[in-house]
Amino acid sequence: MDFGTFAFKSFTGRSMKYTIDKKENYTIITIDEKKLDTSIAPDLKSEFVKLNAEGITNLILDLNNVKYTDSSGLSSILIANRLCNSSNGLLILTSLQDHVMKLITISKLESVLNILPTVEEAIDRVFLHEIEQDLTNKED
């Protein structure tokens, strides 16, 4: 179920452009912005909290269009990661551009965040995670 493209007016008056594609086991959020910075990071955090409250536990964040992020953008990603983990789900980042990957590496977060090259690989990882969860629940 594709919910289309959204433009969310931020407190700064700027619109954050993104798309949400909700599936049964995961949701893909594609950021249609060149910069993930202080002008849109608070709105992205709010979106992550809203989706988590709706019961969405597996998020795939497609950052193909994002050429630059700062610490506030990284903070919003870490909040999404915490929300997904606390719900026994996954946050997977895909299609990272060089600058974004460098910031993650400098921050030593590459071992904390799930990063895969493509959305397709992320979808496969979500299904593997779901199988692992089912097996763990059966053992309990």
mmCIF file of N, CA and C in Angstrom:
data_model
loop_
_atom_site.group_PDB
_atom_site.id
_atom_site.type_symbol
_atom_site.label_atom_id
_atom_site.label_comp_id
_atom_site.label_asym_id
_atom_site.label_seq_id
_atom_site.Cartn_x
_atom_site.Cartn_y
_atom_site.Cartn_z
ATOM 1 N N MET A 1 0.840 -1.161 0.000
ATOM 2 C CA MET A 1 0.000 0.000 0.000
ATOM 3 C C MET A 1 0.893 1.234 0.000
ATOM 4 N N ASP A 2 0.942 1.935 -1.079
ATOM 5 C CA ASP A 2 1.769 3.135 -1.195
ATOM 6 C C ASP A 2 0.938 4.331 -0.764
ATOM 7 N N PHE A 3 1.422 5.039 0.223
ATOM 8 C CA PHE A 3 0.690 6.184 0.733
ATOM 9 C C PHE A 3 1.081 7.473 0.033
ATOM 10 N N GLY A 4 1.969 7.398 -0.943
ATOM 11 C CA GLY A 4 2.290 8.549 -1.756
ATOM 12 C C GLY A 4 3.375 9.436 -1.188
ATOM 13 N N THR A 5 3.510 10.591 -1.802
ATOM 14 C CA THR A 5 4.525 11.556 -1.414
ATOM 15 C C THR A 5 3.909 12.567 -0.467
ATOM 16 N N PHE A 6 4.643 12.878 0.582
ATOM 17 C CA PHE A 6 4.166 13.831 1.572
ATOM 18 C C PHE A 6 5.082 15.033 1.614
ATOM 19 N N ALA A 7 4.529 16.163 1.917
ATOM 20 C CA ALA A 7 5.300 17.361 2.213
ATOM 21 C C ALA A 7 4.813 17.825 3.573
ATOM 22 N N PHE A 8 5.649 17.728 4.558
ATOM 23 C CA PHE A 8 5.290 18.042 5.931
ATOM 24 C C PHE A 8 5.865 19.396 6.285
ATOM 25 N N LYS A 9 5.023 20.349 6.640
ATOM 26 C CA LYS A 9 5.491 21.684 7.026
ATOM 27 C C LYS A 9 6.158 21.602 8.393
ATOM 28 N N SER A 10 7.369 22.068 8.469
ATOM 29 C CA SER A 10 8.099 22.034 9.733
ATOM 30 C C SER A 10 7.870 23.314 10.504
ATOM 31 N N PHE A 11 8.396 23.343 11.709
ATOM 32 C CA PHE A 11 8.309 24.541 12.537
ATOM 33 C C PHE A 11 9.054 25.704 11.882
ATOM 34 N N THR A 12 10.004 25.394 11.027
ATOM 35 C CA THR A 12 10.755 26.441 10.335
ATOM 36 C C THR A 12 10.014 26.943 9.094
ATOM 37 N N GLY A 13 8.873 26.321 8.796
ATOM 38 C CA GLY A 13 8.110 26.718 7.622
ATOM 39 C C GLY A 13 8.530 25.983 6.366
ATOM 40 N N ARG A 14 9.562 25.177 6.460
ATOM 41 C CA ARG A 14 10.072 24.414 5.322
ATOM 42 C C ARG A 14 9.329 23.077 5.249
ATOM 43 N N SER A 15 9.117 22.555 4.078
ATOM 44 C CA SER A 15 8.453 21.263 3.918
ATOM 45 C C SER A 15 9.478 20.150 3.757
ATOM 46 N N MET A 16 9.265 19.060 4.468
ATOM 47 C CA MET A 16 10.100 17.878 4.297
ATOM 48 C C MET A 16 9.383 16.974 3.301
ATOM 49 N N LYS A 17 10.089 16.573 2.247
ATOM 50 C CA LYS A 17 9.498 15.717 1.232
ATOM 51 C C LYS A 17 9.961 14.286 1.446
ATOM 52 N N TYR A 18 8.975 13.366 1.481
ATOM 53 C CA TYR A 18 9.289 11.952 1.672
ATOM 54 C C TYR A 18 8.112 11.117 1.189
ATOM 55 N N THR A 19 8.375 9.851 0.964
ATOM 56 C CA THR A 19 7.305 8.921 0.619
ATOM 57 C C THR A 19 7.293 7.797 1.638
ATOM 58 N N ILE A 20 6.114 7.273 1.860
ATOM 59 C CA ILE A 20 5.939 6.137 2.764
ATOM 60 C C ILE A 20 5.240 5.043 1.978
ATOM 61 N N ASP A 21 5.808 3.846 2.033
ATOM 62 C CA ASP A 21 5.225 2.681 1.380
ATOM 63 C C ASP A 21 5.052 1.605 2.445
ATOM 64 N N LYS A 22 3.820 1.439 2.932
ATOM 65 C CA LYS A 22 3.540 0.476 4.002
ATOM 66 C C LYS A 22 3.207 -0.883 3.409
ATOM 67 N N LYS A 23 3.919 -1.875 3.882
ATOM 68 C CA LYS A 23 3.661 -3.262 3.515
ATOM 69 C C LYS A 23 3.256 -4.007 4.781
ATOM 70 N N GLU A 24 2.962 -5.291 4.665
ATOM 71 C CA GLU A 24 2.521 -6.057 5.835
ATOM 72 C C GLU A 24 3.603 -6.157 6.905
ATOM 73 N N ASN A 25 4.847 -6.449 6.510
ATOM 74 C CA ASN A 25 5.915 -6.696 7.480
ATOM 75 C C ASN A 25 6.922 -5.566 7.625
ATOM 76 N N TYR A 26 6.792 -4.530 6.827
ATOM 77 C CA TYR A 26 7.766 -3.437 6.866
ATOM 78 C C TYR A 26 7.177 -2.193 6.207
ATOM 79 N N THR A 27 7.830 -1.083 6.469
ATOM 80 C CA THR A 27 7.480 0.189 5.832
ATOM 81 C C THR A 27 8.752 0.807 5.281
ATOM 82 N N ILE A 28 8.683 1.264 4.051
ATOM 83 C CA ILE A 28 9.816 1.944 3.424
ATOM 84 C C ILE A 28 9.549 3.443 3.461
ATOM 85 N N ILE A 29 10.501 4.174 4.018
ATOM 86 C CA ILE A 29 10.444 5.635 3.996
ATOM 87 C C ILE A 29 11.576 6.101 3.092
ATOM 88 N N THR A 30 11.219 6.819 2.056
ATOM 89 C CA THR A 30 12.208 7.379 1.142
ATOM 90 C C THR A 30 12.242 8.883 1.365
ATOM 91 N N ILE A 31 13.402 9.376 1.763
ATOM 92 C CA ILE A 31 13.573 10.801 1.977
ATOM 93 C C ILE A 31 13.900 11.450 0.633
ATOM 94 N N ASP A 32 13.059 12.376 0.213
ATOM 95 C CA ASP A 32 13.253 13.068 -1.060
ATOM 96 C C ASP A 32 13.859 14.451 -0.819
ATOM 97 N N GLU A 33 14.970 14.455 -0.120
ATOM 98 C CA GLU A 33 15.680 15.683 0.245
ATOM 99 C C GLU A 33 17.164 15.479 -0.004
ATOM 100 N N LYS A 34 17.864 16.544 -0.309
ATOM 101 C CA LYS A 34 19.326 16.466 -0.458
ATOM 102 C C LYS A 34 20.016 16.525 0.899
ATOM 103 N N LYS A 35 19.404 17.244 1.868
ATOM 104 C CA LYS A 35 20.014 17.411 3.184
ATOM 105 C C LYS A 35 19.078 16.915 4.280
ATOM 106 N N LEU A 36 19.629 16.137 5.168
ATOM 107 C CA LEU A 36 18.925 15.714 6.379
ATOM 108 C C LEU A 36 19.608 16.455 7.521
ATOM 109 N N ASP A 37 19.052 17.622 7.831
ATOM 110 C CA ASP A 37 19.699 18.505 8.815
ATOM 111 C C ASP A 37 18.671 19.077 9.779
ATOM 112 N N THR A 38 19.056 20.107 10.508
ATOM 113 C CA THR A 38 18.192 20.672 11.553
ATOM 114 C C THR A 38 16.870 21.210 11.020
ATOM 115 N N SER A 39 16.791 21.504 9.744
ATOM 116 C CA SER A 39 15.538 22.036 9.202
ATOM 117 C C SER A 39 14.463 20.967 9.041
ATOM 118 N N ILE A 40 14.855 19.694 8.934
ATOM 119 C CA ILE A 40 13.837 18.638 8.771
ATOM 120 C C ILE A 40 13.954 17.496 9.776
ATOM 121 N N ALA A 41 15.065 17.376 10.486
ATOM 122 C CA ALA A 41 15.259 16.261 11.427
ATOM 123 C C ALA A 41 14.161 16.166 12.486
ATOM 124 N N PRO A 42 13.700 17.275 13.083
ATOM 125 C CA PRO A 42 12.626 17.150 14.081
ATOM 126 C C PRO A 42 11.346 16.549 13.495
ATOM 127 N N ASP A 43 11.033 16.907 12.261
ATOM 128 C CA ASP A 43 9.835 16.364 11.617
ATOM 129 C C ASP A 43 9.994 14.875 11.322
ATOM 130 N N LEU A 44 11.190 14.479 10.955
ATOM 131 C CA LEU A 44 11.447 13.070 10.705
ATOM 132 C C LEU A 44 11.331 12.271 11.998
ATOM 133 N N LYS A 45 11.863 12.814 13.090
ATOM 134 C CA LYS A 45 11.715 12.155 14.399
ATOM 135 C C LYS A 45 10.239 11.964 14.731
ATOM 136 N N SER A 46 9.445 12.995 14.516
ATOM 137 C CA SER A 46 8.005 12.909 14.793
ATOM 138 C C SER A 46 7.342 11.829 13.956
ATOM 139 N N GLU A 47 7.744 11.729 12.708
ATOM 140 C CA GLU A 47 7.183 10.698 11.824
ATOM 141 C C GLU A 47 7.535 9.299 12.326
ATOM 142 N N PHE A 48 8.777 9.116 12.774
ATOM 143 C CA PHE A 48 9.190 7.817 13.315
ATOM 144 C C PHE A 48 8.371 7.449 14.547
ATOM 145 N N VAL A 49 8.157 8.411 15.436
ATOM 146 C CA VAL A 49 7.373 8.166 16.654
ATOM 147 C C VAL A 49 5.937 7.807 16.285
ATOM 148 N N LYS A 50 5.365 8.530 15.325
ATOM 149 C CA LYS A 50 3.993 8.268 14.885
ATOM 150 C C LYS A 50 3.861 6.859 14.296
ATOM 151 N N LEU A 51 4.790 6.477 13.441
ATOM 152 C CA LEU A 51 4.747 5.150 12.834
ATOM 153 C C LEU A 51 4.885 4.062 13.889
ATOM 154 N N ASN A 52 5.769 4.280 14.859
ATOM 155 C CA ASN A 52 5.946 3.300 15.933
ATOM 156 C C ASN A 52 4.662 3.175 16.750
ATOM 157 N N ALA A 53 3.996 4.284 17.012
ATOM 158 C CA ALA A 53 2.735 4.264 17.755
ATOM 159 C C ALA A 53 1.646 3.523 16.989
ATOM 160 N N GLU A 54 1.751 3.494 15.663
ATOM 161 C CA GLU A 54 0.802 2.760 14.823
ATOM 162 C C GLU A 54 1.099 1.262 14.794
ATOM 163 N N GLY A 55 2.207 0.861 15.436
ATOM 164 C CA GLY A 55 2.558 -0.553 15.489
ATOM 165 C C GLY A 55 3.542 -0.997 14.424
ATOM 166 N N ILE A 56 4.103 -0.052 13.698
ATOM 167 C CA ILE A 56 5.099 -0.388 12.677
ATOM 168 C C ILE A 56 6.438 -0.590 13.371
ATOM 169 N N THR A 57 7.001 -1.788 13.212
ATOM 170 C CA THR A 57 8.239 -2.121 13.922
ATOM 171 C C THR A 57 9.451 -2.259 13.011
ATOM 172 N N ASN A 58 9.226 -2.523 11.738
ATOM 173 C CA ASN A 58 10.326 -2.684 10.779
ATOM 174 C C ASN A 58 10.298 -1.535 9.775
ATOM 175 N N LEU A 59 11.345 -0.718 9.824
ATOM 176 C CA LEU A 59 11.446 0.425 8.920
ATOM 177 C C LEU A 59 12.666 0.274 8.030
ATOM 178 N N ILE A 60 12.477 0.560 6.759
ATOM 179 C CA ILE A 60 13.580 0.648 5.812
ATOM 180 C C ILE A 60 13.663 2.116 5.415
ATOM 181 N N LEU A 61 14.786 2.728 5.706
ATOM 182 C CA LEU A 61 14.985 4.144 5.413
ATOM 183 C C LEU A 61 15.891 4.259 4.195
ATOM 184 N N ASP A 62 15.284 4.632 3.074
ATOM 185 C CA ASP A 62 16.013 4.780 1.811
ATOM 186 C C ASP A 62 16.577 6.192 1.744
ATOM 187 N N LEU A 63 17.899 6.297 1.831
ATOM 188 C CA LEU A 63 18.574 7.589 1.853
ATOM 189 C C LEU A 63 19.305 7.890 0.545
ATOM 190 N N ASN A 64 18.859 7.294 -0.528
ATOM 191 C CA ASN A 64 19.524 7.465 -1.820
ATOM 192 C C ASN A 64 19.637 8.933 -2.229
ATOM 193 N N ASN A 65 18.619 9.734 -1.931
ATOM 194 C CA ASN A 65 18.607 11.137 -2.354
ATOM 195 C C ASN A 65 19.367 12.054 -1.400
ATOM 196 N N VAL A 66 19.678 11.570 -0.202
ATOM 197 C CA VAL A 66 20.314 12.398 0.821
ATOM 198 C C VAL A 66 21.822 12.434 0.589
ATOM 199 N N LYS A 67 22.304 13.609 0.257
ATOM 200 C CA LYS A 67 23.743 13.779 -0.006
ATOM 201 C C LYS A 67 24.501 14.254 1.224
ATOM 202 N N TYR A 68 23.766 14.823 2.205
ATOM 203 C CA TYR A 68 24.406 15.407 3.371
ATOM 204 C C TYR A 68 23.521 15.210 4.592
ATOM 205 N N THR A 69 24.128 14.905 5.719
ATOM 206 C CA THR A 69 23.408 14.904 6.989
ATOM 207 C C THR A 69 24.305 15.509 8.050
ATOM 208 N N ASP A 70 23.689 16.022 9.086
ATOM 209 C CA ASP A 70 24.453 16.537 10.219
ATOM 210 C C ASP A 70 24.067 15.733 11.459
ATOM 211 N N SER A 71 24.520 16.188 12.625
ATOM 212 C CA SER A 71 24.271 15.427 13.854
ATOM 213 C C SER A 71 22.782 15.335 14.189
ATOM 214 N N SER A 72 21.990 16.341 13.821
ATOM 215 C CA SER A 72 20.555 16.259 14.098
ATOM 216 C C SER A 72 19.885 15.204 13.215
ATOM 217 N N GLY A 73 20.336 15.082 11.980
ATOM 218 C CA GLY A 73 19.830 14.027 11.111
ATOM 219 C C GLY A 73 20.200 12.653 11.634
ATOM 220 N N LEU A 74 21.431 12.533 12.082
ATOM 221 C CA LEU A 74 21.891 11.271 12.661
ATOM 222 C C LEU A 74 21.109 10.955 13.934
ATOM 223 N N SER A 75 20.808 11.966 14.712
ATOM 224 C CA SER A 75 20.019 11.785 15.928
ATOM 225 C C SER A 75 18.631 11.230 15.608
ATOM 226 N N SER A 76 17.998 11.736 14.554
ATOM 227 C CA SER A 76 16.673 11.229 14.177
ATOM 228 C C SER A 76 16.751 9.762 13.765
ATOM 229 N N ILE A 77 17.820 9.394 13.095
ATOM 230 C CA ILE A 77 18.019 7.994 12.701
ATOM 231 C C ILE A 77 18.204 7.120 13.938
ATOM 232 N N LEU A 78 18.952 7.613 14.917
ATOM 233 C CA LEU A 78 19.173 6.841 16.140
ATOM 234 C C LEU A 78 17.884 6.667 16.941
ATOM 235 N N ILE A 79 17.025 7.667 16.914
ATOM 236 C CA ILE A 79 15.723 7.533 17.582
ATOM 237 C C ILE A 79 14.896 6.452 16.901
ATOM 238 N N ALA A 80 14.883 6.456 15.578
ATOM 239 C CA ALA A 80 14.155 5.415 14.845
ATOM 240 C C ALA A 80 14.722 4.040 15.171
ATOM 241 N N ASN A 81 16.037 3.943 15.258
ATOM 242 C CA ASN A 81 16.680 2.670 15.580
ATOM 243 C C ASN A 81 16.245 2.190 16.967
ATOM 244 N N ARG A 82 16.235 3.101 17.937
ATOM 245 C CA ARG A 82 15.828 2.746 19.304
ATOM 246 C C ARG A 82 14.365 2.308 19.342
ATOM 247 N N LEU A 83 13.498 3.038 18.648
ATOM 248 C CA LEU A 83 12.081 2.685 18.612
ATOM 249 C C LEU A 83 11.859 1.301 17.998
ATOM 250 N N CYS A 84 12.539 1.037 16.889
ATOM 251 C CA CYS A 84 12.396 -0.270 16.239
ATOM 252 C C CYS A 84 12.930 -1.382 17.133
ATOM 253 N N ASN A 85 14.097 -1.171 17.706
ATOM 254 C CA ASN A 85 14.689 -2.196 18.577
ATOM 255 C C ASN A 85 13.812 -2.484 19.790
ATOM 256 N N SER A 86 13.230 -1.433 20.378
ATOM 257 C CA SER A 86 12.398 -1.634 21.569
ATOM 258 C C SER A 86 11.100 -2.366 21.243
ATOM 259 N N SER A 87 10.737 -2.403 19.971
ATOM 260 C CA SER A 87 9.551 -3.124 19.515
ATOM 261 C C SER A 87 9.908 -4.464 18.872
ATOM 262 N N ASN A 88 11.146 -4.929 19.099
ATOM 263 C CA ASN A 88 11.654 -6.168 18.494
ATOM 264 C C ASN A 88 11.641 -6.119 16.973
ATOM 265 N N GLY A 89 11.797 -4.930 16.428
ATOM 266 C CA GLY A 89 11.850 -4.767 14.986
ATOM 267 C C GLY A 89 13.228 -4.334 14.534
ATOM 268 N N LEU A 90 13.288 -3.875 13.299
ATOM 269 C CA LEU A 90 14.554 -3.456 12.692
ATOM 270 C C LEU A 90 14.401 -2.112 12.002
ATOM 271 N N LEU A 91 15.442 -1.317 12.098
ATOM 272 C CA LEU A 91 15.612 -0.163 11.222
ATOM 273 C C LEU A 91 16.776 -0.517 10.317
ATOM 274 N N ILE A 92 16.565 -0.392 9.018
ATOM 275 C CA ILE A 92 17.635 -0.664 8.061
ATOM 276 C C ILE A 92 17.803 0.562 7.181
ATOM 277 N N LEU A 93 19.034 1.040 7.095
ATOM 278 C CA LEU A 93 19.373 2.157 6.219
ATOM 279 C C LEU A 93 19.868 1.595 4.902
ATOM 280 N N THR A 94 19.406 2.175 3.797
ATOM 281 C CA THR A 94 19.859 1.709 2.488
ATOM 282 C C THR A 94 20.314 2.881 1.632
ATOM 283 N N SER A 95 21.117 2.547 0.642
ATOM 284 C CA SER A 95 21.541 3.476 -0.410
ATOM 285 C C SER A 95 22.222 4.721 0.147
ATOM 286 N N LEU A 96 23.125 4.530 1.102
ATOM 287 C CA LEU A 96 23.814 5.666 1.716
ATOM 288 C C LEU A 96 24.844 6.276 0.777
ATOM 289 N N GLN A 97 24.805 7.593 0.688
ATOM 290 C CA GLN A 97 25.797 8.334 -0.069
ATOM 291 C C GLN A 97 27.070 8.451 0.774
ATOM 292 N N ASP A 98 28.178 8.794 0.137
ATOM 293 C CA ASP A 98 29.485 8.808 0.813
ATOM 294 C C ASP A 98 29.512 9.675 2.064
ATOM 295 N N HIS A 99 28.994 10.896 1.995
ATOM 296 C CA HIS A 99 29.063 11.793 3.152
ATOM 297 C C HIS A 99 28.299 11.227 4.345
ATOM 298 N N VAL A 100 27.146 10.665 4.089
ATOM 299 C CA VAL A 100 26.332 10.097 5.168
ATOM 300 C C VAL A 100 27.056 8.907 5.796
ATOM 301 N N MET A 101 27.630 8.063 4.965
ATOM 302 C CA MET A 101 28.367 6.906 5.479
ATOM 303 C C MET A 101 29.588 7.349 6.273
ATOM 304 N N LYS A 102 30.276 8.401 5.814
ATOM 305 C CA LYS A 102 31.444 8.908 6.541
ATOM 306 C C LYS A 102 31.061 9.390 7.931
ATOM 307 N N LEU A 103 29.947 10.103 8.052
ATOM 308 C CA LEU A 103 29.508 10.587 9.354
ATOM 309 C C LEU A 103 29.170 9.420 10.279
ATOM 310 N N ILE A 104 28.523 8.414 9.752
ATOM 311 C CA ILE A 104 28.199 7.227 10.551
ATOM 312 C C ILE A 104 29.479 6.541 11.011
ATOM 313 N N THR A 105 30.455 6.439 10.122
ATOM 314 C CA THR A 105 31.732 5.804 10.455
ATOM 315 C C THR A 105 32.505 6.624 11.478
ATOM 316 N N ILE A 106 32.577 7.934 11.279
ATOM 317 C CA ILE A 106 33.273 8.808 12.227
ATOM 318 C C ILE A 106 32.630 8.720 13.608
ATOM 319 N N SER A 107 31.302 8.600 13.621
ATOM 320 C CA SER A 107 30.567 8.505 14.884
ATOM 321 C C SER A 107 30.619 7.105 15.486
ATOM 322 N N LYS A 108 31.263 6.186 14.785
ATOM 323 C CA LYS A 108 31.403 4.791 15.208
ATOM 324 C C LYS A 108 30.039 4.111 15.420
ATOM 325 N N LEU A 109 29.124 4.394 14.512
ATOM 326 C CA LEU A 109 27.778 3.829 14.611
ATOM 327 C C LEU A 109 27.502 2.743 13.577
ATOM 328 N N GLU A 110 28.502 2.411 12.753
ATOM 329 C CA GLU A 110 28.270 1.389 11.728
ATOM 330 C C GLU A 110 27.985 0.020 12.338
ATOM 331 N N SER A 111 28.420 -0.211 13.596
ATOM 332 C CA SER A 111 28.125 -1.487 14.247
ATOM 333 C C SER A 111 26.786 -1.442 14.991
ATOM 334 N N VAL A 112 26.233 -0.254 15.181
ATOM 335 C CA VAL A 112 24.958 -0.087 15.880
ATOM 336 C C VAL A 112 23.796 -0.101 14.891
ATOM 337 N N LEU A 113 24.010 0.499 13.729
ATOM 338 C CA LEU A 113 22.964 0.630 12.721
ATOM 339 C C LEU A 113 23.042 -0.500 11.705
ATOM 340 N N ASN A 114 21.904 -0.913 11.208
ATOM 341 C CA ASN A 114 21.835 -1.910 10.139
ATOM 342 C C ASN A 114 21.890 -1.167 8.812
ATOM 343 N N ILE A 115 22.941 -1.421 8.048
ATOM 344 C CA ILE A 115 23.149 -0.717 6.780
ATOM 345 C C ILE A 115 23.307 -1.753 5.677
ATOM 346 N N LEU A 116 22.494 -1.617 4.637
ATOM 347 C CA LEU A 116 22.573 -2.500 3.479
ATOM 348 C C LEU A 116 22.565 -1.658 2.212
ATOM 349 N N PRO A 117 23.159 -2.182 1.142
ATOM 350 C CA PRO A 117 23.283 -1.391 -0.092
ATOM 351 C C PRO A 117 21.964 -1.050 -0.782
ATOM 352 N N THR A 118 20.989 -1.974 -0.757
ATOM 353 C CA THR A 118 19.774 -1.754 -1.543
ATOM 354 C C THR A 118 18.515 -2.013 -0.716
ATOM 355 N N VAL A 119 17.425 -1.466 -1.180
ATOM 356 C CA VAL A 119 16.124 -1.696 -0.549
ATOM 357 C C VAL A 119 15.768 -3.180 -0.629
ATOM 358 N N GLU A 120 16.064 -3.819 -1.746
ATOM 359 C CA GLU A 120 15.741 -5.240 -1.914
ATOM 360 C C GLU A 120 16.445 -6.095 -0.863
ATOM 361 N N GLU A 121 17.718 -5.802 -0.599
ATOM 362 C CA GLU A 121 18.447 -6.545 0.430
ATOM 363 C C GLU A 121 17.863 -6.270 1.812
ATOM 364 N N ALA A 122 17.403 -5.052 2.019
ATOM 365 C CA ALA A 122 16.783 -4.704 3.293
ATOM 366 C C ALA A 122 15.480 -5.482 3.497
ATOM 367 N N ILE A 123 14.704 -5.599 2.450
ATOM 368 C CA ILE A 123 13.453 -6.375 2.530
ATOM 369 C C ILE A 123 13.764 -7.820 2.886
ATOM 370 N N ASP A 124 14.768 -8.404 2.239
ATOM 371 C CA ASP A 124 15.174 -9.773 2.551
ATOM 372 C C ASP A 124 15.593 -9.893 4.014
ATOM 373 N N ARG A 125 16.306 -8.891 4.515
ATOM 374 C CA ARG A 125 16.768 -8.917 5.913
ATOM 375 C C ARG A 125 15.596 -8.835 6.879
ATOM 376 N N VAL A 126 14.574 -8.051 6.544
ATOM 377 C CA VAL A 126 13.381 -7.973 7.386
ATOM 378 C C VAL A 126 12.707 -9.336 7.473
ATOM 379 N N PHE A 127 12.567 -10.017 6.332
ATOM 380 C CA PHE A 127 11.927 -11.330 6.348
ATOM 381 C C PHE A 127 12.751 -12.335 7.139
ATOM 382 N N LEU A 128 14.061 -12.275 7.032
ATOM 383 C CA LEU A 128 14.931 -13.143 7.835
ATOM 384 C C LEU A 128 14.744 -12.838 9.319
ATOM 385 N N HIS A 129 14.674 -11.562 9.664
ATOM 386 C CA HIS A 129 14.452 -11.158 11.055
ATOM 387 C C HIS A 129 13.115 -11.696 11.576
ATOM 388 N N GLU A 130 12.077 -11.627 10.747
ATOM 389 C CA GLU A 130 10.755 -12.137 11.131
ATOM 390 C C GLU A 130 10.806 -13.643 11.401
ATOM 391 N N ILE A 131 11.533 -14.378 10.565
ATOM 392 C CA ILE A 131 11.680 -15.821 10.764
ATOM 393 C C ILE A 131 12.423 -16.093 12.065
ATOM 394 N N GLU A 132 13.498 -15.342 12.303
ATOM 395 C CA GLU A 132 14.258 -15.500 13.552
ATOM 396 C C GLU A 132 13.379 -15.220 14.766
ATOM 397 N N GLN A 133 12.549 -14.190 14.685
ATOM 398 C CA GLN A 133 11.641 -13.856 15.790
ATOM 399 C C GLN A 133 10.644 -14.987 16.032
ATOM 400 N N ASP A 134 10.092 -15.542 14.954
ATOM 401 C CA ASP A 134 9.143 -16.650 15.086
ATOM 402 C C ASP A 134 9.793 -17.857 15.754
ATOM 403 N N LEU A 135 11.022 -18.180 15.347
ATOM 404 C CA LEU A 135 11.722 -19.316 15.946
ATOM 405 C C LEU A 135 12.024 -19.064 17.417
ATOM 406 N N THR A 136 12.420 -17.851 17.761
ATOM 407 C CA THR A 136 12.703 -17.504 19.148
ATOM 408 C C THR A 136 11.436 -17.605 19.993
ATOM 409 N N ASN A 137 10.323 -17.140 19.455
ATOM 410 C CA ASN A 137 9.057 -17.198 20.191
ATOM 411 C C ASN A 137 8.578 -18.624 20.401
ATOM 412 N N LYS A 138 8.847 -19.507 19.445
ATOM 413 C CA LYS A 138 8.446 -20.915 19.577
ATOM 414 C C LYS A 138 9.281 -21.629 20.630
ATOM 415 N N GLU A 139 10.532 -21.206 20.789
ATOM 416 C CA GLU A 139 11.414 -21.831 21.782
ATOM 417 C C GLU A 139 11.024 -21.443 23.197
ATOM 418 N N ASP A 140 10.398 -20.278 23.352
ATOM 419 C CA ASP A 140 10.024 -19.794 24.690
ATOM 420 C C ASP A 140 8.833 -20.453 25.247
#
